[in-house]
C-alpha cells in the first residue's frame, strides 16, 4: 500500500473466534468511514477462506506481504486453535515484524498470547480471557484482570465481547470522544444481558488447572517445549 492512509490490520487465522474480530472491525470501520485518513483491512497468510470456531468462515482482503507495516494491528483469539497457532511461525513472524513497527498493537481475548509469542508483551501489563490469564506470565507479561489494559502502544482486551470496548477506546484515542459516542449509538452498544452483570465469585469450572492442562496438552501435543513452558504457568 503506497498511499498515506493509516491502515488498521485485523489478522485472521484458522480456528479463531469471529466475534473477537468482527465486533472491533464494525466499530473501527465505522470510524474509517468518517475519519478518512484511516482504512481497515483483514490480513491473512492467503486470501483463501479461513475456518473459525463456529460455522462461519472468513476471507482476508490482503496477505501478510501486502500489508507489511500497518499503522495498527489487532489480533483476535480463540481456544485450542489459538494455542496451536502459537507454533505457526508465519503468523507469529508477521506479528513480530508488523508489531515492531506499528503505532498501536492490540488484541482481543487470547490474541494476547500470540502477541506474547511474538515477543511484544515483555515487561508489559496485559489482559486476556480469564481462563488463560496466568499464561501471559510465560511471555514475560504482567497479567491483569481488566476489561482492557493499555501499556504504552500495546492495548489488550479480555474475552470476546471486550473487543468492542477496546475498539471504542481506540476510536476515542484516535479521533475523539464525539465520534466514539456516535459509533456507540449507531451500533446500539448498551449492554443489558439477560442474566445481569457477571458475578466473578461464581465463575464456572472452579479449579481451572485440570481444564487448562487438558487444553494445552491437546493443542500443543506436537510442541512439547512450548507446551511445558505454558503448563508451568497453570498452577498459580
Coordinates of N, CA and C in Angstrom, one line a residue:
X1 N 0.8 -1.2 0.0 CA 0.0 0.0 0.0 C 0.9 1.2 0.0
X2 N 0.7 2.1 -1.0 CA 1.6 3.2 -1.1 C 1.0 4.6 -0.8
X3 N -0.3 4.7 -0.5 CA -0.9 6.0 -0.2 C -0.6 6.3 1.3
X4 N -1.2 7.4 1.7 CA -0.9 8.0 3.0 C -1.9 7.6 4.1
X5 N -2.8 6.7 3.8 CA -3.8 6.3 4.8 C -3.2 5.5 5.9
X6 N -3.7 5.6 7.1 CA -3.2 4.8 8.2 C -4.0 3.5 8.2
X7 N -3.4 2.4 8.0 CA -4.0 1.1 7.9 C -4.1 0.4 9.2
X8 N -5.3 0.0 9.5 CA -5.6 -0.8 10.7 C -5.8 -2.3 10.2
X9 N -4.9 -3.2 10.6 CA -4.9 -4.5 10.1 C -5.5 -5.5 11.1
X10 N -6.6 -6.2 10.7 CA -7.2 -7.3 11.6 C -6.7 -8.6 11.0
X11 N -6.1 -9.4 11.9 CA -5.5 -10.6 11.5 C -6.4 -11.8 11.6
X12 N -6.5 -12.6 10.6 CA -7.3 -13.9 10.6 C -6.3 -15.1 10.5
X13 N -6.8 -16.2 11.2 CA -6.0 -17.4 11.2 C -7.0 -18.5 11.5
X14 N -6.7 -19.8 11.2 CA -7.7 -20.9 11.4 C -8.1 -21.1 12.8
X15 N -9.4 -21.2 13.1 CA -9.9 -21.6 14.4 C -10.1 -20.4 15.3
X16 N -9.9 -19.2 14.9 CA -10.1 -18.0 15.7 C -11.6 -17.8 16.0
X17 N -11.9 -17.0 17.0 CA -13.3 -16.7 17.4 C -13.7 -15.5 16.5
X18 N -14.8 -15.6 15.7 CA -15.1 -14.5 14.8 C -15.5 -13.2 15.5
X19 N -16.2 -13.2 16.6 CA -16.6 -12.0 17.3 C -15.4 -11.2 17.8
X20 N -14.4 -11.9 18.1 CA -13.1 -11.2 18.6 C -12.7 -10.1 17.5
X21 N -12.9 -10.5 16.3 CA -12.5 -9.6 15.2 C -13.7 -8.7 14.6
X22 N -14.8 -9.4 14.4 CA -16.0 -8.7 13.8 C -16.5 -7.5 14.6
X23 N -16.6 -7.7 15.9 CA -17.0 -6.6 16.8 C -16.1 -5.4 16.6
X24 N -14.8 -5.5 16.9 CA -13.9 -4.3 16.7 C -13.9 -3.8 15.3
X25 N -14.0 -4.7 14.3 CA -13.9 -4.3 12.9 C -15.1 -3.4 12.6
X26 N -16.3 -3.8 13.1 CA -17.5 -3.0 12.9 C -17.3 -1.5 13.4
X27 N -16.7 -1.5 14.6 CA -16.5 -0.1 15.3 C -15.5 0.7 14.5
X28 N -14.3 0.1 14.2 CA -13.3 0.8 13.6 C -13.5 1.1 12.1
X29 N -14.3 0.2 11.4 CA -14.6 0.5 10.1 C -15.6 1.7 10.0
X30 N -16.4 1.8 11.1 CA -17.3 3.0 11.2 C -16.5 4.3 11.4
X31 N -15.4 4.2 12.1 CA -14.5 5.3 12.3 C -13.9 5.7 11.0
X32 N -13.4 4.7 10.2 CA -12.7 4.9 9.0 C -13.6 5.6 7.9
X33 N -14.9 5.3 8.0 CA -15.9 5.9 7.1 C -16.1 7.4 7.4
X34 N -15.7 7.8 8.6 CA -15.8 9.2 9.0 C -14.5 9.9 8.9
X35 N -13.5 9.3 9.5 CA -12.1 9.8 9.5 C -11.4 9.1 8.4
X36 N -11.4 9.7 7.2 CA -11.0 9.0 6.0 C -9.5 8.9 5.9
X37 N -8.7 9.4 6.9 CA -7.3 9.1 6.9 C -6.9 7.7 7.3
X38 N -8.0 7.0 7.8 CA -7.8 5.6 8.2 C -8.5 4.6 7.3
X39 N -8.0 3.4 7.2 CA -8.6 2.3 6.5 C -8.5 1.1 7.3
X40 N -9.5 0.2 7.1 CA -9.4 -1.1 7.8 C -9.2 -2.2 6.7
X41 N -8.4 -3.2 7.0 CA -8.1 -4.3 6.2 C -8.1 -5.6 7.0
X42 N -8.4 -6.7 6.4 CA -8.3 -8.0 7.1 C -7.1 -8.8 6.4
X43 N -6.2 -9.2 7.3 CA -4.9 -9.7 6.8 C -4.8 -11.2 7.1
X44 N -4.4 -12.0 6.2 CA -4.1 -13.4 6.4 C -3.0 -13.9 5.6
X45 N -2.6 -15.2 5.9 CA -1.4 -15.8 5.1 C -1.8 -15.8 3.7
X46 N -3.1 -16.2 3.4 CA -3.6 -16.2 2.0 C -5.0 -15.5 2.0
X47 N -5.6 -15.5 0.8 CA -6.9 -15.0 0.7 C -8.0 -16.1 0.6
X48 N -7.6 -17.3 0.9 CA -8.5 -18.4 1.0 C -9.4 -18.3 2.2
X49 N -10.6 -18.9 2.1 CA -11.5 -18.9 3.3 C -10.8 -19.5 4.5
X50 N -11.0 -18.9 5.7 CA -10.4 -19.4 6.9 C -11.5 -19.9 7.8
X51 N -11.3 -21.1 8.3 CA -12.3 -21.6 9.3 C -12.2 -20.9 10.6
X52 N -13.3 -20.9 11.3 CA -13.3 -20.3 12.7 C -13.8 -21.4 13.7
X53 N -14.0 -20.9 14.9 CA -14.5 -21.9 15.9 C -16.0 -22.1 15.9
X54 N -16.7 -21.5 14.8 CA -18.1 -21.8 14.6 C -18.3 -22.0 13.1
X55 N -19.5 -22.2 12.6 CA -19.6 -22.5 11.2 C -19.2 -21.4 10.2
X56 N -19.1 -20.1 10.7 CA -18.7 -19.0 9.9 C -17.3 -19.1 9.4
X57 N -17.0 -18.8 8.1 CA -15.7 -18.7 7.5 C -15.4 -17.3 7.2
X58 N -14.2 -16.9 7.2 CA -13.7 -15.5 7.0 C -12.7 -15.5 5.8
X59 N -12.6 -14.4 5.1 CA -11.7 -14.3 4.0 C -10.9 -13.0 4.2
X60 N -9.6 -13.1 4.1 CA -8.8 -11.9 4.2 C -8.9 -11.1 3.0
X61 N -8.8 -9.8 3.1 CA -8.7 -8.9 2.0 C -7.3 -8.7 1.5
X62 N -6.3 -9.0 2.3 CA -4.9 -8.8 1.9 C -4.1 -9.9 2.6
X63 N -2.9 -10.2 2.0 CA -2.0 -11.1 2.5 C -1.0 -10.4 3.4
X64 N -0.2 -11.1 4.2 CA 0.8 -10.5 5.0 C 1.8 -9.6 4.2
X65 N 2.2 -10.1 3.0 CA 3.1 -9.4 2.2 C 2.5 -8.1 1.7
X66 N 1.2 -8.0 1.5 CA 0.6 -6.8 1.0 C 0.4 -5.7 2.1
X67 N 0.5 -6.1 3.4 CA 0.4 -5.1 4.5 C 1.6 -5.4 5.5
X68 N 2.8 -5.1 5.1 CA 3.9 -5.4 5.9 C 4.1 -4.5 7.1
X69 N 3.6 -3.3 7.0 CA 3.8 -2.3 8.1 C 2.5 -1.5 8.4
X70 N 1.5 -2.1 8.9 CA 0.3 -1.4 9.3 C 0.5 -0.4 10.4
X71 N -0.4 0.6 10.4 CA -0.4 1.6 11.4 C -0.8 1.0 12.7
X72 N -1.8 0.1 12.7 CA -2.3 -0.6 13.9 C -2.6 -2.0 13.6
X73 N -2.5 -2.8 14.6 CA -2.6 -4.3 14.4 C -3.6 -4.7 15.4
X74 N -4.6 -5.6 15.0 CA -5.5 -6.2 16.0 C -5.5 -7.7 15.8
X75 N -5.3 -8.5 16.9 CA -5.2 -9.9 16.8 C -6.3 -10.5 17.6
X76 N -7.2 -11.3 17.0 CA -8.2 -12.0 17.8 C -7.7 -13.2 18.4
X77 N -8.5 -13.8 19.3 CA -8.2 -15.0 20.0 C -9.1 -16.2 19.7
X78 N -9.1 -17.1 20.6 CA -9.8 -18.3 20.5 C -9.4 -19.3 21.6
X79 N -9.7 -20.6 21.4 CA -9.4 -21.6 22.4 C -8.2 -22.4 21.9
X80 N -8.4 -23.7 21.8 CA -7.3 -24.6 21.4 C -6.7 -24.2 20.1
X81 N -7.4 -23.8 19.0 CA -6.8 -23.4 17.8 C -5.8 -22.2 17.9
X82 N -6.1 -21.3 18.8 CA -5.2 -20.2 19.1 C -3.9 -20.7 19.7
X83 N -4.1 -21.6 20.7 CA -2.9 -22.2 21.3 C -2.0 -22.9 20.2
X84 N -2.7 -23.6 19.3 CA -1.9 -24.3 18.2 C -1.2 -23.2 17.3
X85 N -1.9 -22.1 17.2 CA -1.3 -21.0 16.3 C -0.1 -20.4 16.9
X86 N 0.2 -20.6 18.2 CA 1.4 -20.2 18.8 C 2.7 -20.8 18.1
X87 N 2.5 -21.9 17.5 CA 3.6 -22.6 16.8 C 3.6 -22.3 15.3
X88 N 2.7 -21.4 14.8 CA 2.6 -21.0 13.4 C 3.6 -19.9 13.2
X89 N 4.8 -20.2 12.7 CA 5.9 -19.3 12.6 C 5.5 -18.2 11.6
X90 N 4.7 -18.5 10.5 CA 4.4 -17.5 9.6 C 3.5 -16.4 10.2
X91 N 2.5 -16.9 11.0 CA 1.7 -15.9 11.7 C 2.4 -15.2 12.8
X92 N 3.2 -15.9 13.6 CA 3.9 -15.2 14.7 C 5.0 -14.3 14.1
X93 N 5.6 -14.7 13.0 CA 6.6 -13.9 12.4 C 6.0 -12.6 11.8
X94 N 4.8 -12.7 11.3 CA 4.2 -11.5 10.8 C 3.9 -10.5 11.9
X95 N 3.3 -11.1 13.0 CA 3.0 -10.2 14.2 C 4.3 -9.6 14.7
X96 N 5.4 -10.4 14.7 CA 6.6 -9.8 15.3 C 7.1 -8.6 14.5
X97 N 7.2 -8.8 13.1 CA 7.7 -7.7 12.3 C 6.7 -6.5 12.2
X98 N 5.4 -6.9 11.9 CA 4.4 -5.8 11.8 C 4.2 -5.1 13.1
X99 N 4.2 -5.8 14.2 CA 4.0 -5.2 15.5 C 5.2 -4.4 16.0
X100 N 6.4 -4.7 15.6 CA 7.6 -4.0 16.0 C 7.5 -2.5 15.4
X101 N 6.9 -2.3 14.3 CA 6.8 -1.0 13.7 C 5.5 -0.3 13.8
X102 N 4.5 -1.0 14.3 CA 3.1 -0.4 14.4 C 3.0 0.7 15.5
X103 N 2.2 1.7 15.2 CA 1.9 2.7 16.2 C 1.1 2.1 17.4
X104 N 0.2 1.2 17.0 CA -0.7 0.6 18.0 C -0.7 -0.9 17.8
X105 N -0.5 -1.7 18.8 CA -0.6 -3.2 18.8 C -1.7 -3.6 19.8
X106 N -2.7 -4.3 19.3 CA -3.9 -4.6 20.1 C -4.3 -6.0 19.9
X107 N -5.0 -6.5 20.9 CA -5.5 -7.9 20.8 C -6.8 -8.0 21.6
X108 N -7.6 -9.1 21.3 CA -8.8 -9.4 22.0 C -8.7 -10.9 22.4
X109 N -9.1 -11.1 23.7 CA -9.1 -12.5 24.2 C -7.7 -13.1 24.2
X110 N -7.5 -14.3 23.8 CA -6.2 -15.0 23.8 C -5.3 -14.5 22.6
X111 N -5.8 -13.6 21.8 CA -4.9 -13.0 20.9 C -3.7 -12.4 21.5
X112 N -3.8 -12.0 22.8 CA -2.6 -11.5 23.5 C -1.5 -12.6 23.7
X113 N -1.9 -13.8 23.8 CA -0.9 -14.9 23.8 C -0.1 -14.9 22.6
X114 N -0.7 -14.7 21.4 CA 0.0 -14.6 20.2 C 1.0 -13.4 20.2
X115 N 0.5 -12.3 20.7 CA 1.4 -11.1 20.8 C 2.6 -11.5 21.7
X116 N 2.3 -12.2 22.8 CA 3.4 -12.6 23.7 C 4.4 -13.5 23.0
X117 N 3.9 -14.5 22.2 CA 4.8 -15.4 21.5 C 5.6 -14.6 20.5
X118 N 5.1 -13.5 20.0 CA 5.9 -12.7 19.1 C 6.9 -11.7 19.8
X119 N 6.9 -11.8 21.1 CA 7.8 -11.0 21.9 C 7.4 -9.6 22.1
X120 N 6.1 -9.3 22.0 CA 5.6 -7.9 22.0 C 5.0 -7.5 23.4
X121 N 5.1 -8.5 24.4 CA 4.5 -8.2 25.7 C 5.5 -8.1 26.8
X122 N 6.7 -8.3 26.6 CA 7.7 -8.4 27.6 C 7.7 -7.1 28.5
X123 N 7.5 -7.3 29.8 CA 7.5 -6.2 30.7 C 6.3 -5.4 30.7
X124 N 5.2 -5.8 30.0 CA 4.0 -5.0 29.9 C 2.9 -5.7 30.6
X125 N 1.9 -4.8 31.1 CA 0.7 -5.3 31.6 C -0.2 -5.8 30.5
X126 N -0.9 -6.9 30.7 CA -1.7 -7.5 29.6 C -2.9 -8.2 30.1
X127 N -4.0 -8.2 29.3 CA -5.2 -8.8 29.6 C -5.5 -9.9 28.6
X128 N -6.3 -10.9 29.0 CA -6.8 -11.9 28.1 C -8.1 -12.5 28.7
X129 N -8.6 -13.5 28.1 CA -9.7 -14.2 28.6 C -9.4 -14.8 30.0
X130 N -10.3 -14.7 31.0 CA -10.0 -15.1 32.3 C -9.4 -16.5 32.5
X131 N -9.9 -17.4 31.6 CA -9.4 -18.8 31.8 C -7.9 -19.0 31.5
X132 N -7.4 -18.0 30.7 CA -6.0 -18.2 30.2 C -5.1 -17.1 30.8
X133 N -5.6 -16.3 31.7 CA -4.9 -15.1 32.1 C -3.4 -15.4 32.6
X134 N -3.3 -16.4 33.4 CA -2.0 -16.6 34.0 C -0.9 -17.1 33.0
X135 N -1.4 -17.6 31.9 CA -0.4 -18.0 30.8 C 0.4 -16.8 30.3
X136 N -0.1 -15.6 30.5 CA 0.6 -14.4 30.0 C 2.0 -14.3 30.6
X137 N 2.1 -14.8 31.8 CA 3.4 -14.8 32.5 C 4.5 -15.6 31.8
X138 N 4.1 -16.5 31.0 CA 5.1 -17.3 30.3 C 5.8 -16.5 29.2
X139 N 5.2 -15.3 28.9 CA 5.8 -14.5 27.8 C 6.4 -13.2 28.4
X140 N 6.6 -13.2 29.7 CA 7.2 -12.0 30.4 C 6.2 -10.9 30.6
X141 N 4.9 -11.1 30.4 CA 3.9 -10.1 30.7 C 3.4 -10.1 32.1
X142 N 2.8 -9.1 32.5 CA 2.1 -9.0 33.8 C 0.6 -9.1 33.7
X143 N 0.0 -10.3 34.0 CA -1.4 -10.5 33.8 C -2.2 -9.6 34.7
X144 N -3.3 -9.0 34.1 CA -4.2 -8.1 34.9 C -5.6 -8.5 34.6
X145 N -6.4 -8.4 35.6 CA -7.9 -8.7 35.4 C -8.6 -7.5 35.1
X146 N -8.5 -7.0 33.9 CA -9.2 -5.8 33.5 C -10.0 -6.0 32.2
X147 N -11.0 -5.2 31.9 CA -11.7 -5.3 30.7 C -10.8 -5.1 29.5
X148 N -9.9 -4.1 29.6 CA -8.8 -3.9 28.7 C -7.8 -3.1 29.4
X149 N -6.5 -3.2 29.0 CA -5.4 -2.5 29.6 C -4.5 -1.9 28.6
X150 N -4.1 -0.7 28.8 CA -3.2 0.0 27.9 C -1.8 0.1 28.5
X151 N -0.8 -0.3 27.8 CA 0.6 -0.2 28.4 C 1.5 0.3 27.2
X152 N 1.7 1.6 27.2 CA 2.5 2.1 26.0 C 1.6 2.0 24.8
X153 N 2.2 1.5 23.7 CA 1.4 1.4 22.4 C 0.7 0.0 22.3
X154 N 0.7 -0.7 23.4 CA 0.1 -2.1 23.4 C -1.2 -2.0 24.2
X155 N -2.3 -2.4 23.6 CA -3.6 -2.4 24.3 C -4.2 -3.8 24.1
X156 N -4.5 -4.5 25.2 CA -5.0 -5.9 25.2 C -6.3 -5.9 25.9
X157 N -7.3 -6.7 25.3 CA -8.6 -6.8 25.9 C -8.9 -8.2 26.5
X158 N -9.8 -8.3 27.3 CA -10.3 -9.6 27.9 C -11.1 -10.3 26.8
X159 N -11.9 -11.2 27.3 CA -12.5 -12.2 26.3 C -13.6 -11.6 25.4
X160 N -13.6 -11.9 24.2 CA -14.6 -11.8 23.1 C -15.3 -10.4 23.1
X161 N -16.4 -10.3 23.9 CA -17.1 -9.0 23.8 C -16.3 -7.8 24.3
X162 N -15.3 -8.0 25.0 CA -14.4 -6.9 25.5 C -13.7 -6.2 24.3
X163 N -13.7 -6.9 23.2 CA -13.1 -6.3 22.0 C -13.9 -5.0 21.5
X164 N -15.2 -5.0 21.7 CA -15.9 -3.8 21.4 C -15.5 -2.6 22.2
X165 N -15.4 -2.9 23.5 CA -14.9 -1.8 24.4 C -13.5 -1.3 24.0
X166 N -12.6 -2.2 23.7 CA -11.3 -1.9 23.2 C -11.4 -1.0 22.0
X167 N -12.2 -1.4 21.0 CA -12.4 -0.6 19.8 C -12.9 0.8 20.0
X168 N -13.9 0.9 20.9 CA -14.5 2.2 21.2 C -13.4 3.1 21.9
X169 N -12.6 2.5 22.7 CA -11.5 3.3 23.3 C -10.5 3.7 22.2
X170 N -10.2 2.8 21.3 CA -9.3 3.2 20.2 C -9.9 4.4 19.4
X171 N -11.2 4.4 19.1 CA -11.8 5.5 18.4 C -11.6 6.8 19.1
X172 N -11.9 6.7 20.4 CA -11.7 7.9 21.2 C -10.3 8.4 21.2
X173 N -9.4 7.5 21.3 CA -8.0 7.9 21.3 C -7.5 8.5 20.0
X174 N -8.0 7.9 18.9 CA -7.6 8.3 17.6 C -8.3 9.6 17.1
X175 N -9.6 9.6 17.3 CA -10.3 10.7 16.6 C -11.3 11.5 17.6
X176 N -11.3 11.1 18.8 CA -12.1 11.8 19.8 C -13.3 11.2 20.3
X177 N -13.8 11.6 21.5 CA -14.9 11.0 22.2 C -16.2 11.2 21.4
X178 N -16.4 12.3 20.7 CA -17.7 12.5 20.0 C -17.9 11.5 18.9
X179 N -16.9 11.1 18.1 CA -17.1 10.1 17.1 C -17.3 8.7 17.8
X180 N -16.5 8.5 18.9 CA -16.7 7.2 19.6 C -18.1 7.1 20.1
X181 N -18.6 8.1 20.7 CA -20.0 8.1 21.2 C -21.0 7.9 20.1
X182 N -20.8 8.5 19.0 CA -21.7 8.4 17.8 C -21.7 6.9 17.4
X183 N -20.6 6.3 17.2 CA -20.5 4.9 16.8 C -21.2 4.0 17.8
X184 N -21.0 4.3 19.1 CA -21.7 3.5 20.1 C -23.2 3.6 20.0
X185 N -23.7 4.8 19.6 CA -25.1 4.9 19.3 C -25.5 4.1 18.1
X186 N -24.7 4.2 17.0 CA -25.0 3.6 15.8 C -25.2 2.1 15.9
X187 N -24.3 1.5 16.7 CA -24.3 0.0 16.9 C -25.2 -0.4 18.1
X188 N -25.8 0.7 18.7 CA -26.6 0.4 19.9 C -25.9 -0.5 20.9
X189 N -24.7 -0.1 21.3 CA -23.9 -0.8 22.2 C -24.3 -0.3 23.6
X190 N -25.2 -1.0 24.3 CA -25.8 -0.6 25.6 C -26.1 -1.8 26.3
X191 N -25.1 -2.6 26.7 CA -25.4 -4.0 27.2 C -26.3 -4.1 28.4
X192 N -27.3 -4.9 28.2 CA -28.2 -5.3 29.3 C -28.4 -6.8 29.2
X193 N -27.4 -7.6 29.6 CA -27.5 -9.0 29.4 C -28.6 -9.7 30.2
X194 N -29.3 -10.7 29.7 CA -30.5 -11.3 30.3 C -30.1 -11.8 31.7
X195 N -28.9 -12.2 31.9 CA -28.5 -12.8 33.2 C -27.9 -11.8 34.2
X196 N -27.9 -10.5 33.7 CA -27.3 -9.4 34.5 C -25.8 -9.4 34.5
X197 N -25.1 -8.6 35.2 CA -23.7 -8.5 35.2 C -23.1 -9.8 35.8
X198 N -21.8 -10.0 35.4 CA -21.1 -11.2 35.8 C -20.8 -11.1 37.3
X199 N -21.0 -12.2 38.0 CA -20.5 -12.3 39.4 C -19.3 -13.2 39.4
X200 N -18.1 -12.6 39.5 CA -16.9 -13.3 39.3 C -16.6 -14.3 40.4
X201 N -17.3 -14.2 41.5 CA -17.2 -15.2 42.6 C -17.9 -16.5 42.3
X202 N -18.7 -16.4 41.2 CA -19.4 -17.6 40.8 C -19.0 -18.1 39.4
X203 N -17.8 -17.8 39.0 CA -17.4 -18.2 37.6 C -17.3 -19.7 37.5
X204 N -17.6 -20.2 36.4 CA -17.7 -21.7 36.2 C -16.4 -22.4 36.2
X205 N -16.4 -23.7 36.3 CA -15.2 -24.6 36.2 C -14.4 -24.7 37.5
X206 N -14.6 -23.8 38.5 CA -13.9 -24.0 39.7 C -12.4 -24.0 39.5
X207 N -11.7 -25.0 39.9 CA -10.3 -25.1 39.7 C -10.0 -25.3 38.2
X208 N -9.3 -24.3 37.7 CA -9.0 -24.3 36.2 C -7.9 -25.1 35.8
X209 N -7.0 -25.5 36.8 CA -5.8 -26.2 36.4 C -6.0 -27.5 35.6
X210 N -6.9 -28.4 35.9 CA -7.1 -29.6 35.1 C -7.6 -29.3 33.7
X211 N -8.5 -28.3 33.6 CA -9.0 -27.9 32.3 C -8.0 -27.3 31.4
X212 N -7.2 -26.4 32.0 CA -6.1 -25.8 31.3 C -5.0 -26.8 30.8
X213 N -4.7 -27.7 31.7 CA -3.7 -28.7 31.4 C -4.2 -29.6 30.2
X214 N -5.4 -30.0 30.3 CA -6.0 -30.8 29.2 C -6.0 -30.0 27.9
X215 N -6.4 -28.8 27.9 CA -6.4 -28.0 26.7 C -5.0 -27.8 26.1
X216 N -4.0 -27.5 27.0 CA -2.7 -27.3 26.5 C -2.1 -28.6 26.0
X217 N -2.3 -29.7 26.7 CA -1.8 -31.0 26.2 C -2.4 -31.4 24.9
X218 N -3.6 -31.1 24.7 CA -4.3 -31.5 23.4 C -3.8 -30.5 22.3
X219 N -3.8 -29.2 22.5 CA -3.5 -28.3 21.5 C -2.0 -28.3 21.1
X220 N -1.1 -28.6 22.0 CA 0.3 -28.5 21.8 C 1.1 -29.8 21.9
X221 N 0.4 -30.9 21.5 CA 1.0 -32.2 21.6 C 2.3 -32.3 20.8
X222 N 2.3 -31.6 19.7 CA 3.4 -31.6 18.8 C 4.5 -30.5 19.1
X223 N 4.2 -29.8 20.1 CA 5.2 -28.7 20.5 C 5.5 -28.8 22.0
X224 N 6.2 -29.9 22.4 CA 6.4 -30.1 23.8 C 7.1 -29.0 24.6
X225 N 8.0 -28.3 24.0 CA 8.8 -27.3 24.7 C 7.8 -26.1 25.0
X226 N 7.1 -25.7 24.0 CA 6.1 -24.6 24.2 C 5.0 -25.1 25.2
X227 N 4.5 -26.3 25.1 CA 3.5 -26.8 26.0 C 4.0 -26.8 27.4
X228 N 5.2 -27.2 27.7 CA 5.7 -27.3 29.0 C 5.9 -25.9 29.6
X229 N 6.3 -25.0 28.7 CA 6.5 -23.6 29.2 C 5.2 -23.0 29.7
X230 N 4.1 -23.3 29.0 CA 2.8 -22.8 29.3 C 2.3 -23.5 30.5
X231 N 2.5 -24.8 30.6 CA 2.0 -25.6 31.7 C 2.6 -25.2 33.0
X232 N 3.8 -24.6 33.0 CA 4.4 -24.1 34.2 C 3.7 -22.9 34.8
X233 N 2.8 -22.4 34.0 CA 2.0 -21.2 34.5 C 0.5 -21.5 34.7
X234 N 0.2 -22.8 34.9 CA -1.2 -23.1 35.1 C -1.5 -23.3 36.6
X235 N -0.5 -23.3 37.4 CA -0.8 -23.6 38.8 C -0.8 -22.4 39.7
X236 N -0.8 -21.2 39.2 CA -0.8 -20.0 40.0 C -2.2 -19.6 40.4

